[in-house]
Amino acid sequence: MQNRLLLDLVERAGWTGAQAALGLAVVELADVPVWWAAPVALALASAKSWVAGRLIGRPGTASTLPAAKDPATPPGMGA
């Protein structure tokens, strides 16, 4: 269980960092004020959650981890 929680923490931190960096890159390329990076990053987070919940990860979750490695998976269901 400890390993799954650590993997979940790394996944969340990685996605947050990637969304923030992409948000900053978008506002720099668009030449708009930097405060727009927050709404852009939030839109990216919503899009990632939608894609992960329907196409990549387990339905109903925003995790991109497979069910066996997702800490939200009930015991015995991650096979």
One Martini backbone bead per residue (centre of mass of N, CA, C, O) as a GRO file, in nm:
protein
   79
    1MET     BB    1   0.057   0.063  -0.020
    2GLN     BB    2   0.293   0.262   0.000
    3ASN     BB    3   0.375   0.246  -0.301
    4ARG     BB    4   0.105   0.354  -0.417
    5LEU     BB    5   0.116   0.632  -0.279
    6LEU     BB    6   0.382   0.725  -0.403
    7LEU     BB    7   0.289   0.701  -0.697
    8ASP     BB    8   0.056   0.903  -0.669
    9LEU     BB    9   0.228   1.146  -0.584
   10VAL     BB   10   0.402   1.153  -0.839
   11GLU     BB   11   0.176   1.188  -1.042
   12ARG     BB   12   0.058   1.454  -0.931
   13ALA     BB   13   0.320   1.624  -0.941
   14GLY     BB   14   0.379   1.588  -1.241
   15TRP     BB   15   0.115   1.707  -1.354
   16THR     BB   16   0.134   1.983  -1.217
   17GLY     BB   17   0.402   2.069  -1.344
   18ALA     BB   18   0.317   2.037  -1.642
   19GLN     BB   19   0.076   2.236  -1.634
   20ALA     BB   20   0.234   2.485  -1.543
   21ALA     BB   21   0.440   2.492  -1.774
   22LEU     BB   22   0.232   2.505  -2.005
   23GLY     BB   23   0.092   2.762  -1.912
   24LEU     BB   24   0.344   2.943  -1.940
   25ALA     BB   25   0.402   2.886  -2.237
   26VAL     BB   26   0.137   2.991  -2.352
   27VAL     BB   27   0.158   3.289  -2.247
   28GLU     BB   28   0.423   3.351  -2.386
   29LEU     BB   29   0.331   3.292  -2.681
   30ALA     BB   30   0.072   3.492  -2.655
   31ASP     BB   31   0.143   3.757  -2.506
   32VAL     BB   32   0.040   3.747  -2.203
   33PRO     BB   33  -0.034   3.767  -1.902
   34VAL     BB   34   0.073   3.557  -1.643
   35TRP     BB   35  -0.210   3.514  -1.495
   36TRP     BB   36  -0.317   3.311  -1.724
   37ALA     BB   37  -0.182   3.045  -1.626
   38ALA     BB   38  -0.396   2.942  -1.427
   39PRO     BB   39  -0.641   2.894  -1.617
   40VAL     BB   40  -0.486   2.712  -1.811
   41ALA     BB   41  -0.409   2.492  -1.604
   42LEU     BB   42  -0.703   2.424  -1.526
   43ALA     BB   43  -0.789   2.333  -1.807
   44LEU     BB   44  -0.580   2.107  -1.827
   45ALA     BB   45  -0.681   1.948  -1.580
   46SER     BB   46  -0.962   1.890  -1.690
   47ALA     BB   47  -0.874   1.744  -1.945
   48LYS     BB   48  -0.713   1.521  -1.805
   49SER     BB   49  -0.947   1.408  -1.638
   50TRP     BB   50  -1.129   1.333  -1.872
   51VAL     BB   51  -0.936   1.144  -2.021
   52ALA     BB   52  -0.864   0.953  -1.784
   53GLY     BB   53  -1.169   0.872  -1.710
   54ARG     BB   54  -1.226   0.752  -2.024
   55LEU     BB   55  -0.937   0.631  -2.157
   56ILE     BB   56  -0.705   0.544  -1.943
   57GLY     BB   57  -0.823   0.496  -1.683
   58ARG     BB   58  -1.045   0.477  -1.453
   59PRO     BB   59  -1.359   0.500  -1.423
   60GLY     BB   60  -1.425   0.794  -1.224
   61THR     BB   61  -1.132   0.894  -1.258
   62ALA     BB   62  -0.809   1.091  -1.268
   63SER     BB   63  -0.631   0.856  -1.319
   64THR     BB   64  -0.330   0.723  -1.493
   65LEU     BB   65  -0.337   0.476  -1.343
   66PRO     BB   66  -0.349   0.170  -1.294
   67ALA     BB   67  -0.546  -0.016  -1.093
   68ALA     BB   68  -0.307  -0.170  -0.944
   69LYS     BB   69  -0.168   0.136  -0.864
   70ASP     BB   70  -0.427   0.249  -0.741
   71PRO     BB   71  -0.531   0.356  -0.426
   72ALA     BB   72  -0.853   0.363  -0.502
   73THR     BB   73  -0.843   0.069  -0.519
   74PRO     BB   74  -0.984  -0.188  -0.414
   75PRO     BB   75  -0.932  -0.462  -0.267
   76GLY     BB   76  -0.908  -0.707  -0.531
   77MET     BB   77  -0.944  -0.500  -0.804
   78GLY     BB   78  -0.628  -0.482  -0.938
   79ALA     BB   79  -0.608  -0.725  -1.167
   0.00000   0.00000   0.00000
